[in-house]
Coordinates of N, CA and C and ligand atoms in Angstrom, one line a residue:
X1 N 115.6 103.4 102.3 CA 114.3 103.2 102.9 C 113.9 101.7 102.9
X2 N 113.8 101.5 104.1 CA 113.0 100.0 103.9 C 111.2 99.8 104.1
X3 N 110.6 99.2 102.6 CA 109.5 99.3 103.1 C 108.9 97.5 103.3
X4 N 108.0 97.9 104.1 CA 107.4 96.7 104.7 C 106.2 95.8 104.2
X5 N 106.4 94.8 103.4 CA 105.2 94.6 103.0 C 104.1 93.9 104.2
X6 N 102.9 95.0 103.6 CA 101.8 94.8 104.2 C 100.5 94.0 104.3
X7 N 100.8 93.1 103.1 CA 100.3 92.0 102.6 C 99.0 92.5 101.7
X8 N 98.6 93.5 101.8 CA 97.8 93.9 101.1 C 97.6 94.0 99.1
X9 N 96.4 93.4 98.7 CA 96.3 93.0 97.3 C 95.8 94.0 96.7
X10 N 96.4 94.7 95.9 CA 96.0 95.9 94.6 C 96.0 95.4 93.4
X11 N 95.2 95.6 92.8 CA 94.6 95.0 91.4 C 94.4 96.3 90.8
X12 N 95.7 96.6 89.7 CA 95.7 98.0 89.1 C 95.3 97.7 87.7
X13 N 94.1 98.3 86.8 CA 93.8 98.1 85.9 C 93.6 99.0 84.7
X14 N 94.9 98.9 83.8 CA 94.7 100.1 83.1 C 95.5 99.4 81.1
X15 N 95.1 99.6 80.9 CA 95.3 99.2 79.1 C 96.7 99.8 79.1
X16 N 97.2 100.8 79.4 CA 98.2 101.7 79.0 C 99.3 101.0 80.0
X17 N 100.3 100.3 79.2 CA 101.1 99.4 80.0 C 102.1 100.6 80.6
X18 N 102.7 101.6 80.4 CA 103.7 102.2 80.7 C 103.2 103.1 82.1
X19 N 102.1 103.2 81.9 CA 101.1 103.3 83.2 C 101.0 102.4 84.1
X20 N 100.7 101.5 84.2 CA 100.0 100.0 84.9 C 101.9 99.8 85.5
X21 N 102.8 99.8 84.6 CA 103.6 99.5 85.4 C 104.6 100.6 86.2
X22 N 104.0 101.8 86.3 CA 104.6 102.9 87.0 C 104.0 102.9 88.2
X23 N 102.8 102.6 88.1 CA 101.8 102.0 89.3 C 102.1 101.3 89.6
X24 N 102.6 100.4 89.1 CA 102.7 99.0 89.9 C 104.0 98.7 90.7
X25 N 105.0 99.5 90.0 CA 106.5 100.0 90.4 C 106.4 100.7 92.2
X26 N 105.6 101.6 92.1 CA 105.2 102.7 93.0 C 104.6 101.9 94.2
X27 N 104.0 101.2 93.8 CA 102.6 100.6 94.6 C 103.7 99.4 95.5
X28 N 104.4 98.5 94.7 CA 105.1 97.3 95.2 C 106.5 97.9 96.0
X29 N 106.9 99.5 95.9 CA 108.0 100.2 96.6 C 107.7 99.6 97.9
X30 N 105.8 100.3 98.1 CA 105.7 100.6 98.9 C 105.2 99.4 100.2
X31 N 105.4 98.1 99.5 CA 105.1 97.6 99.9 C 103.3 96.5 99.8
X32 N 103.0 97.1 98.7 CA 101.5 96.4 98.2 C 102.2 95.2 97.3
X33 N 101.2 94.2 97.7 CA 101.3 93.1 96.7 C 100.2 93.5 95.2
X34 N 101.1 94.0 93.7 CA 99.9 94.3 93.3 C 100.1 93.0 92.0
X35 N 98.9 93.4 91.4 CA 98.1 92.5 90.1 C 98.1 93.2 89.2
X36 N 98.1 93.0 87.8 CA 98.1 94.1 86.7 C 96.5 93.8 85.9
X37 N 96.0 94.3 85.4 CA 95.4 93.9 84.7 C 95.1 94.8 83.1
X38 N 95.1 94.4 81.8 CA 95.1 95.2 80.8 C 94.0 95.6 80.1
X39 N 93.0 95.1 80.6 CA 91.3 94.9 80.0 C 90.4 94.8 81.2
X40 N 89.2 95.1 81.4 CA 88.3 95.2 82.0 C 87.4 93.7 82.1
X41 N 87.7 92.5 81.1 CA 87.2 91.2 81.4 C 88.6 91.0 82.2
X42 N 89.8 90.9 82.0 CA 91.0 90.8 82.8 C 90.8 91.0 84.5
X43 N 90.0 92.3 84.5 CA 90.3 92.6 85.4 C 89.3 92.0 86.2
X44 N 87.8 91.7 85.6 CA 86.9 90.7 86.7 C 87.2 89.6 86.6
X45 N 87.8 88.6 85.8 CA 88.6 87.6 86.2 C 89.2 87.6 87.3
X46 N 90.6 88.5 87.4 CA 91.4 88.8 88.4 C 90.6 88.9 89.8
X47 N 89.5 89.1 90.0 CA 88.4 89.9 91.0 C 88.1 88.6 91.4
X48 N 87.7 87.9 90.4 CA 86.7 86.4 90.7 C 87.6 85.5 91.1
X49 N 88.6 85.7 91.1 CA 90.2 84.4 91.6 C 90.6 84.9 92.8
X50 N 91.2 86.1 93.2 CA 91.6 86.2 94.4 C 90.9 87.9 94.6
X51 N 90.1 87.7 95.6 CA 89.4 89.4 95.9 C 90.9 90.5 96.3
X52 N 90.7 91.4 95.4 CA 91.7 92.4 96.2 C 91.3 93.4 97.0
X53 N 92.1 93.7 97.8 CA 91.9 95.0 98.7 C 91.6 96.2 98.5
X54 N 92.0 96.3 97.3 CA 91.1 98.2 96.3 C 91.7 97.6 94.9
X55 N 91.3 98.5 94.2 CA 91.2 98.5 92.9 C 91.5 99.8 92.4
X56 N 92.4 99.7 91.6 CA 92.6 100.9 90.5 C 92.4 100.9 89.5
X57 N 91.5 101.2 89.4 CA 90.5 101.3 87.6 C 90.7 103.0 87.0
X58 N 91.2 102.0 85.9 CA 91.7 103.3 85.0 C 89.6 103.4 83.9
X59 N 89.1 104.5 83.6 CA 88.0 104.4 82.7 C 88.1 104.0 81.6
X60 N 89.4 104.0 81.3 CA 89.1 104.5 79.8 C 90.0 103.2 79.4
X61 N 89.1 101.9 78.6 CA 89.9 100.4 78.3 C 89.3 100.2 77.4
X62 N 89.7 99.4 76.6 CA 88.9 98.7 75.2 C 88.1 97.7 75.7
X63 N 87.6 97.3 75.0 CA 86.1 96.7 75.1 C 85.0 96.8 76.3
X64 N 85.2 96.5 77.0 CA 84.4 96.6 78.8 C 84.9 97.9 79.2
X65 N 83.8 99.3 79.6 CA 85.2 100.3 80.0 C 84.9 100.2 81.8
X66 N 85.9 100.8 82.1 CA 85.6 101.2 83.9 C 84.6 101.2 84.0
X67 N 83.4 101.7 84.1 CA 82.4 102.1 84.5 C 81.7 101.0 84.3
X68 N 81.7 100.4 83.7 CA 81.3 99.1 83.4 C 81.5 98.1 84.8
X69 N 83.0 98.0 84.4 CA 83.7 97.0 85.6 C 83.0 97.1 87.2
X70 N 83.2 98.7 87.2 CA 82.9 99.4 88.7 C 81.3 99.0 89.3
X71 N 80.6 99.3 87.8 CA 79.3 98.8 88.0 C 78.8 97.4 88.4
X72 N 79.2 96.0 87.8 CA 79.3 94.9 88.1 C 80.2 94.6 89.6
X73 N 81.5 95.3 89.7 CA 82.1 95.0 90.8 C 81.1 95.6 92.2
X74 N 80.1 96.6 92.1 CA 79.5 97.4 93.3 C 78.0 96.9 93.4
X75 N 77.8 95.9 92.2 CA 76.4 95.3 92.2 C 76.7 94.1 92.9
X76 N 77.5 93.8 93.0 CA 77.9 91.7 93.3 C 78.1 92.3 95.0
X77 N 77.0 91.5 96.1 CA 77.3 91.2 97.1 C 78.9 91.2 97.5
X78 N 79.5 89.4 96.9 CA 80.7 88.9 97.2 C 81.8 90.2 96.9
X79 N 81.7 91.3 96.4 CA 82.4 92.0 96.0 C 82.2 93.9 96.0
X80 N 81.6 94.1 96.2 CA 80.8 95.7 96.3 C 81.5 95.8 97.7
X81 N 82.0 95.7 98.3 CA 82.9 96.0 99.5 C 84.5 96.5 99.6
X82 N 84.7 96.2 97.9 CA 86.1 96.4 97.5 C 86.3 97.6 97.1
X83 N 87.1 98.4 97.7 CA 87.0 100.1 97.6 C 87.5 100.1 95.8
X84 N 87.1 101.4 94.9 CA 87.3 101.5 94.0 C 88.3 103.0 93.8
X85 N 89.7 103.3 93.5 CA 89.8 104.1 92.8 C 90.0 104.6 91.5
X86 N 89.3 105.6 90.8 CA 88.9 105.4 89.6 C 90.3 106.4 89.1
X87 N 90.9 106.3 87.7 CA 91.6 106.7 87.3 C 91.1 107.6 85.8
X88 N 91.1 108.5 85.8 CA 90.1 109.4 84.4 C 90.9 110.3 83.7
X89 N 90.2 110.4 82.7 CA 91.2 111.8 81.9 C 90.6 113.2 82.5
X90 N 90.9 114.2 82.3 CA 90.6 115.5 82.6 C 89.7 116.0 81.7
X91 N 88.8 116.3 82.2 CA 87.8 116.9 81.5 C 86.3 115.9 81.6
X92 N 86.9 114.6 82.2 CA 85.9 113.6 81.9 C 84.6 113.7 83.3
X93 N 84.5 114.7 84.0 CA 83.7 115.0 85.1 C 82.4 114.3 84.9
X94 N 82.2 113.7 83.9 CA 80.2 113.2 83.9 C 80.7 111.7 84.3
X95 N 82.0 111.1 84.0 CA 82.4 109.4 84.1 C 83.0 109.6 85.6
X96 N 82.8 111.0 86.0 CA 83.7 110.8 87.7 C 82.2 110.7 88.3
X97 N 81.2 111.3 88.2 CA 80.0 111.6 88.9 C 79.7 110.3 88.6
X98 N 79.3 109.7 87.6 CA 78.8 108.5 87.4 C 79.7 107.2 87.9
X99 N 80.9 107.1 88.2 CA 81.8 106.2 89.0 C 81.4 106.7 90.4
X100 N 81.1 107.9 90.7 CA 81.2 107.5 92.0 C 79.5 107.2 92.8
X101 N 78.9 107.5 91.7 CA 77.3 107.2 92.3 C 76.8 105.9 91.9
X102 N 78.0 104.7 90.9 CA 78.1 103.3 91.1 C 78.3 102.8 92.3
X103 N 79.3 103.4 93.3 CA 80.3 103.3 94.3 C 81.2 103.6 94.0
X104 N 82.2 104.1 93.4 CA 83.8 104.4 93.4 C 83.5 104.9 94.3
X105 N 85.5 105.0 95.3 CA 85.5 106.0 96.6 C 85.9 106.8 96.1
X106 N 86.9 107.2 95.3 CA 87.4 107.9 94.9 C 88.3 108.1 93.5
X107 N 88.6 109.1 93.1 CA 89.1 109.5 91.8 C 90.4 110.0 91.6
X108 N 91.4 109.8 90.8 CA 92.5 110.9 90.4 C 92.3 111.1 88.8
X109 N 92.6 112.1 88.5 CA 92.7 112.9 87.2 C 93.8 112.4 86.8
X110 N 94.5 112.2 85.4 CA 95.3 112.0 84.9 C 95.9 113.3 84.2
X111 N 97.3 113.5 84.0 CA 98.7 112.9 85.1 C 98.5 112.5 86.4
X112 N 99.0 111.9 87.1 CA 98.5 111.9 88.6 C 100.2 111.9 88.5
X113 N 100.4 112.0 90.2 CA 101.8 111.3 90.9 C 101.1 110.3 91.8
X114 N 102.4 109.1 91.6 CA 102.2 108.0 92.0 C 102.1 108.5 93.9
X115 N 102.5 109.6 94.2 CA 102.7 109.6 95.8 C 101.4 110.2 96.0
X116 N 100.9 110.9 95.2 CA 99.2 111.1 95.6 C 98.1 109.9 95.2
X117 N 98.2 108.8 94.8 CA 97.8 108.0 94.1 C 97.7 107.0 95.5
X118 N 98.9 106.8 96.4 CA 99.5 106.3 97.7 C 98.4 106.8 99.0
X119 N 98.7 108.3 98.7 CA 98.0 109.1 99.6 C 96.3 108.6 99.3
X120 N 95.7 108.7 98.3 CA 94.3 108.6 98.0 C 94.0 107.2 98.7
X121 N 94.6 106.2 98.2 CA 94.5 104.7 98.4 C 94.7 104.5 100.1
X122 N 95.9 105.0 101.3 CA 95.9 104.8 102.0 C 94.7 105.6 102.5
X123 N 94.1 106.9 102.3 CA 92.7 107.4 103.0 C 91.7 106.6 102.8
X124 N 91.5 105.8 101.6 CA 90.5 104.8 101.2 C 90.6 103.6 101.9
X125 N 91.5 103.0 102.0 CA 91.8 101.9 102.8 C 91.5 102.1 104.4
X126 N 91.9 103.4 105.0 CA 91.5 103.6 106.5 C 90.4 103.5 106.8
X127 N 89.5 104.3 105.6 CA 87.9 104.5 106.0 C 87.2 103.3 106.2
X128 N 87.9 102.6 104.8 CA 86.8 101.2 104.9 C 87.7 100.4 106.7
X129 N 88.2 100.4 107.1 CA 88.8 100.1 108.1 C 87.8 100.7 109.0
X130 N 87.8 102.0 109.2 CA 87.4 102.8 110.2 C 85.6 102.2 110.0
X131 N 85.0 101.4 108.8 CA 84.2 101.5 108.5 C 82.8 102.0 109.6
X132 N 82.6 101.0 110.3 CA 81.3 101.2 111.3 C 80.9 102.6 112.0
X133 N 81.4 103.5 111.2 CA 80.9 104.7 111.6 C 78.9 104.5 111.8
X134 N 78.8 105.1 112.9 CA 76.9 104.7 112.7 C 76.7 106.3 112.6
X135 N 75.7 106.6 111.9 CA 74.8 107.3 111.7 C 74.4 108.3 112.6
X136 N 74.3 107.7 113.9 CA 73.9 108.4 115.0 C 75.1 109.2 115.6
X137 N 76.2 108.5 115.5 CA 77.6 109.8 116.3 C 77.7 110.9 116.3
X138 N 77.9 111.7 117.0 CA 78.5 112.9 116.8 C 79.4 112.8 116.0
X139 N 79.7 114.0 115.3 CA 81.1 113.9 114.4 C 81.6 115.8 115.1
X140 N 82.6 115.1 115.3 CA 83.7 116.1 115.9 C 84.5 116.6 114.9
X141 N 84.6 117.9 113.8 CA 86.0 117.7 113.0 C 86.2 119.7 113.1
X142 N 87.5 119.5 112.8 CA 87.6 121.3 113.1 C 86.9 121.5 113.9
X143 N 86.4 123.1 114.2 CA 86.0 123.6 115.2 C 84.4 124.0 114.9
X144 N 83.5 122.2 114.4 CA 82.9 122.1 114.5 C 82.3 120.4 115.5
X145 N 80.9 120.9 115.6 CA 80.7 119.7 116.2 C 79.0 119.5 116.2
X146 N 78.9 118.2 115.5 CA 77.5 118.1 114.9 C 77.1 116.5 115.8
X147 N 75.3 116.9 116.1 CA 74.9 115.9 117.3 C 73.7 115.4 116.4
X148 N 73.8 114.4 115.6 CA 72.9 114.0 114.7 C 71.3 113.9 115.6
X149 N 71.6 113.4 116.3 CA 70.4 112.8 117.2 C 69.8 114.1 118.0
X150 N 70.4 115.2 118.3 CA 69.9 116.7 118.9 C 69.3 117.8 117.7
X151 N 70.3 117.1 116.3 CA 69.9 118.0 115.2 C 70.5 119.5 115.8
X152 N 71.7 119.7 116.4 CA 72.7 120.6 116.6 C 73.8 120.7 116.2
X153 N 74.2 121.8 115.5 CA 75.5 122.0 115.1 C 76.0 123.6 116.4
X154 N 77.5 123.3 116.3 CA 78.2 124.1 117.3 C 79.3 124.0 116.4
X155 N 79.6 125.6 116.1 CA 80.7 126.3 115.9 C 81.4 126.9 116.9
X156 N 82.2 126.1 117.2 CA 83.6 127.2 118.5 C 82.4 127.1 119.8
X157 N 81.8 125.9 119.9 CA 80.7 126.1 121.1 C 79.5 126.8 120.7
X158 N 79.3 127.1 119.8 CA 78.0 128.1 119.8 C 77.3 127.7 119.0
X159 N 75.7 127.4 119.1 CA 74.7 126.9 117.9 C 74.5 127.8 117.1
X160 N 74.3 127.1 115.9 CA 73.9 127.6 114.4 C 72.8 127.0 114.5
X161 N 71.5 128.0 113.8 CA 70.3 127.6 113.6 C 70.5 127.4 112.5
X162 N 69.7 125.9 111.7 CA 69.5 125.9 110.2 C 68.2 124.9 110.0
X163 N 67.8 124.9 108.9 CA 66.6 124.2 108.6 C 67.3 122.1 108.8
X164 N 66.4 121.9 108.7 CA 66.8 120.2 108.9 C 67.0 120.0 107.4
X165 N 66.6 120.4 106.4 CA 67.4 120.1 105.2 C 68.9 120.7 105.0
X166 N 69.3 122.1 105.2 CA 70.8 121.8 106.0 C 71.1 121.3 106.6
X167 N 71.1 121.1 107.6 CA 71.6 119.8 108.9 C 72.0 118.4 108.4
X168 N 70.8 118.2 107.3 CA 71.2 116.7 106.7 C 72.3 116.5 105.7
X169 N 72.1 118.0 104.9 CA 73.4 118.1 103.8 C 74.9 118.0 104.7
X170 N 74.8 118.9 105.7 CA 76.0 119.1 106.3 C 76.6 118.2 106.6
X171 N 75.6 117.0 107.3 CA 76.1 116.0 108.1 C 76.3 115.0 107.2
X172 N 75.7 114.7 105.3 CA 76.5 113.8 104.8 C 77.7 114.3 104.9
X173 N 77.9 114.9 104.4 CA 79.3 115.9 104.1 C 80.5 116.0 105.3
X174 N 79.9 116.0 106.2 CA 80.7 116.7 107.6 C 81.6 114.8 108.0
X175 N 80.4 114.0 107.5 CA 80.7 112.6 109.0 C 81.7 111.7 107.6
X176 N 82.0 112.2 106.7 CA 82.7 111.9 105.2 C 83.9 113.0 104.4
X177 N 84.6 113.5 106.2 CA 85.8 114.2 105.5 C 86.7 113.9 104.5
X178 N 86.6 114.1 103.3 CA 87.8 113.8 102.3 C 86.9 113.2 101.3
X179 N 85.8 113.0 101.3 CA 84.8 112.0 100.3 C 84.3 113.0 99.8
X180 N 84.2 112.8 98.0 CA 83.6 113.5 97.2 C 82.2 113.1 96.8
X181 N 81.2 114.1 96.8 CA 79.7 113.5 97.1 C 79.1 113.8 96.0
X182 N 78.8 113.4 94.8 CA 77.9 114.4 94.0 C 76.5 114.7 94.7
X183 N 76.0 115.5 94.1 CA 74.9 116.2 93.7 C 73.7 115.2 94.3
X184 N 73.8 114.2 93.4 CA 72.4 112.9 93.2 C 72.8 112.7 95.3
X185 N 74.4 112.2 95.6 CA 74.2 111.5 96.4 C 73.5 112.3 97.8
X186 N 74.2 113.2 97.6 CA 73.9 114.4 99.2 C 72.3 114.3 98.9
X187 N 71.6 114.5 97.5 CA 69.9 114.9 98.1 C 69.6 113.0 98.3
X188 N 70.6 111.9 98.0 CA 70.0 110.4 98.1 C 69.8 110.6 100.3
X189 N 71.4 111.2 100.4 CA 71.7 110.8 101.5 C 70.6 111.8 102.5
X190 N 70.1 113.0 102.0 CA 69.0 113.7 102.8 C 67.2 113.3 102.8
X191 N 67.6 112.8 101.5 CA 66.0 112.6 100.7 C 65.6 111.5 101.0
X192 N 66.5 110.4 100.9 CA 66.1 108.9 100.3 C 66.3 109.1 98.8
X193 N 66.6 107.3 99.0 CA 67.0 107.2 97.1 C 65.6 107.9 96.1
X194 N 65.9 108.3 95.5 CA 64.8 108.7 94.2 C 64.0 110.3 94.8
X195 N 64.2 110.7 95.9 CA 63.4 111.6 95.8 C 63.9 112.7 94.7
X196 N 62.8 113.4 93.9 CA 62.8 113.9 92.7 C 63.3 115.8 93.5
X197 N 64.7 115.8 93.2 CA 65.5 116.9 93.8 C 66.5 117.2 92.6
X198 N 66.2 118.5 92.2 CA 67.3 119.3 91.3 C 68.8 119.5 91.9
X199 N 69.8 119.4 90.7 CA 71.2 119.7 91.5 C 71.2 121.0 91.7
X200 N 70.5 121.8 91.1 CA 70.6 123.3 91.7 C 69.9 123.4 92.9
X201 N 69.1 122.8 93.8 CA 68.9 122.7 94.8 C 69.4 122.6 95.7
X202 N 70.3 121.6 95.7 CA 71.3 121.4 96.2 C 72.6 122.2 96.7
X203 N 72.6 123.2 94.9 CA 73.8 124.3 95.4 C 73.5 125.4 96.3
X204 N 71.6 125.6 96.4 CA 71.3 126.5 97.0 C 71.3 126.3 98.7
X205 N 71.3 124.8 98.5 CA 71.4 125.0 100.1 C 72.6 125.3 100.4
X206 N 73.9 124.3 99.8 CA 75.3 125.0 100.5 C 75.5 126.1 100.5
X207 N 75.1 127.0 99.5 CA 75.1 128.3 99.9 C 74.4 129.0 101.1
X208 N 73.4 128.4 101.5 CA 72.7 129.0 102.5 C 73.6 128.5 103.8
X209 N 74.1 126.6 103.7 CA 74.9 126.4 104.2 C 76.2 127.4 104.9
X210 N 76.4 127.6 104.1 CA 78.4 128.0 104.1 C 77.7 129.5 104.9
X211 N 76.8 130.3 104.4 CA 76.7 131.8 105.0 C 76.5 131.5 106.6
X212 N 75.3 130.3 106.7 CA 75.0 130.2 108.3 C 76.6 130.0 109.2
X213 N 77.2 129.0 108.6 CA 78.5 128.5 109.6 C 79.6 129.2 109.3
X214 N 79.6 130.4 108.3 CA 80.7 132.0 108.7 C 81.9 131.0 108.1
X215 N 82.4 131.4 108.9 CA 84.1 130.7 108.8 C 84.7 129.4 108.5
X216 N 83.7 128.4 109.3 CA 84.0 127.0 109.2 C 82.8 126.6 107.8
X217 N 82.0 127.5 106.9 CA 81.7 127.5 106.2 C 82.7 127.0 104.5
X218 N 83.9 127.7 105.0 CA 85.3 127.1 104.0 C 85.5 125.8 104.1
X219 N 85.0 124.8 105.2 CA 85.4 123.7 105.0 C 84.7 122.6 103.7
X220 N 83.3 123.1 103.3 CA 82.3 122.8 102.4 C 83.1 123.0 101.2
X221 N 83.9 122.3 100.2 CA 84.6 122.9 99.0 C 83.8 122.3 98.2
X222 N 83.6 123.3 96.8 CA 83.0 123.0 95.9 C 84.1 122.0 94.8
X223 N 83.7 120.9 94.3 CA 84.8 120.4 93.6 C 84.4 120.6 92.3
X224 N 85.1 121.1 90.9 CA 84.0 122.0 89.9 C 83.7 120.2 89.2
X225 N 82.5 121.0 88.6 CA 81.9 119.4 87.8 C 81.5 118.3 87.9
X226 N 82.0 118.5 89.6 CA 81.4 116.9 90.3 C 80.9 117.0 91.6
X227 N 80.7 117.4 92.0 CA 80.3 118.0 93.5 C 80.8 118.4 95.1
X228 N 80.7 118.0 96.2 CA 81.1 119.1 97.1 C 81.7 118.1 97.8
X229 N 82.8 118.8 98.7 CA 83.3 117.5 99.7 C 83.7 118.8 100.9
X230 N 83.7 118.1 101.5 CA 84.3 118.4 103.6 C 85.9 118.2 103.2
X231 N 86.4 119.4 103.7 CA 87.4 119.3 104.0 C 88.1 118.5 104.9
X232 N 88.9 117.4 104.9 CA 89.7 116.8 105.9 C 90.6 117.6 107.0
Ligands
CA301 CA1 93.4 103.5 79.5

């Protein structure tokens, strides 16, 4: 196999060397130029010298942890543009919800495989690519089709009635196939930031959700511990 480098800069940041360099093995097969980093000041260093193209932050480092980093990297203008994926132990669902309502795009659980690791990173990299999605589009996916601006959804051609607070849940969710949304963000992205909304609220609408849209109702997956994502 010949792979092609794509000039693209990954800055993998994980304390656990035998890690960092299985990633980094994996990552440079495939053609990424990557950076290692073994500490969380390392790693904004590395940030502040040459910007990389995503980031793989592991949470869990001595002294500065991920969440930390993620948080400073998503607050800084010059840098909050740099996709995040976060790397976690299992079980750690409150440091996944809380990385991703810093900004992380996305997460793997530990063990991972480096070829889903590839896969996450290349979908993260397209989106920010594909970025300029506006607000207003239609979003076409499966055998649905949602008209933000009509506040219509069509299943297989046919309208589904729902309240405009489903419509808005759907459509964070729907126009963000493969993006994992907590709780806070879907009522941020329906509400506006701060309006004061329970996450059981939240579950009650996808439930009301998923019953209205039948079938393509399965695309709405519950992710346990961290919240709901659209199926791609
Ligand atoms: Ca670690």
């Amino acid at each position: 196999m010949v792979s092609v480098m794509n000039n693209q800069n990954i800055l993998v940041v994980e304390d656990e060397e035998e890690i960092r360099e299985l990633v980094r093995y994996n990552l440079t097969k495939a053609g990424y130029a990557v950076t290692g980093a073994a500490s969380g000041e390392e790693a904004l260093r590395a940030i502040g010298s040459t910007l990389p193209d995503l980031v793989v932050l592991d949470l869990m480092l001595p002294g500065m942890d991920g969440l930390s980093v993620c948080k400073i990297v998503k607050s800084d203008p010059r840098t909050r543009d740099v996709p995040i994926v976060m790397l976690t132990a299992k079980g750690e669902e409150s440091d996944i919800v809380a990385g991703l309502e810093l900004g992380a795009d996305d997460y793997l659980t530990k063990p991972f495989s480096p070829r889903v690791l590839l896969a996450r990173m290349r979908a993260v990299l397209r989106r920010k690519a594909d970025g300029a999605e506006t607000a207003a589009a239609p979003v076409q996916i499966h055998n649905l089709v949602i008209h933000p601006g009509r506040h219509e959804v069509l299943v297989d051609g046919v309208p589904v009635e729902m309240t405009s607070t489903e419509f808005r849940v759907l459509h964070s969710l729907a126009r963000r196939p493969g993006w994992v949304l907590t709780r806070r963000q879907i009522s941020d992205a329906v509400h506006g930031e701060n309006y004061p909304v329970t996450e059981r609220s939240i579950d009650v609408q996808i439930v009301a959700l998923r019953k209205k849209l039948g079938t393509a109702g399965d695309y709405i997956e519950t992710v346990r511990g961290v919240g709901y994502r659209f199926k791609e």
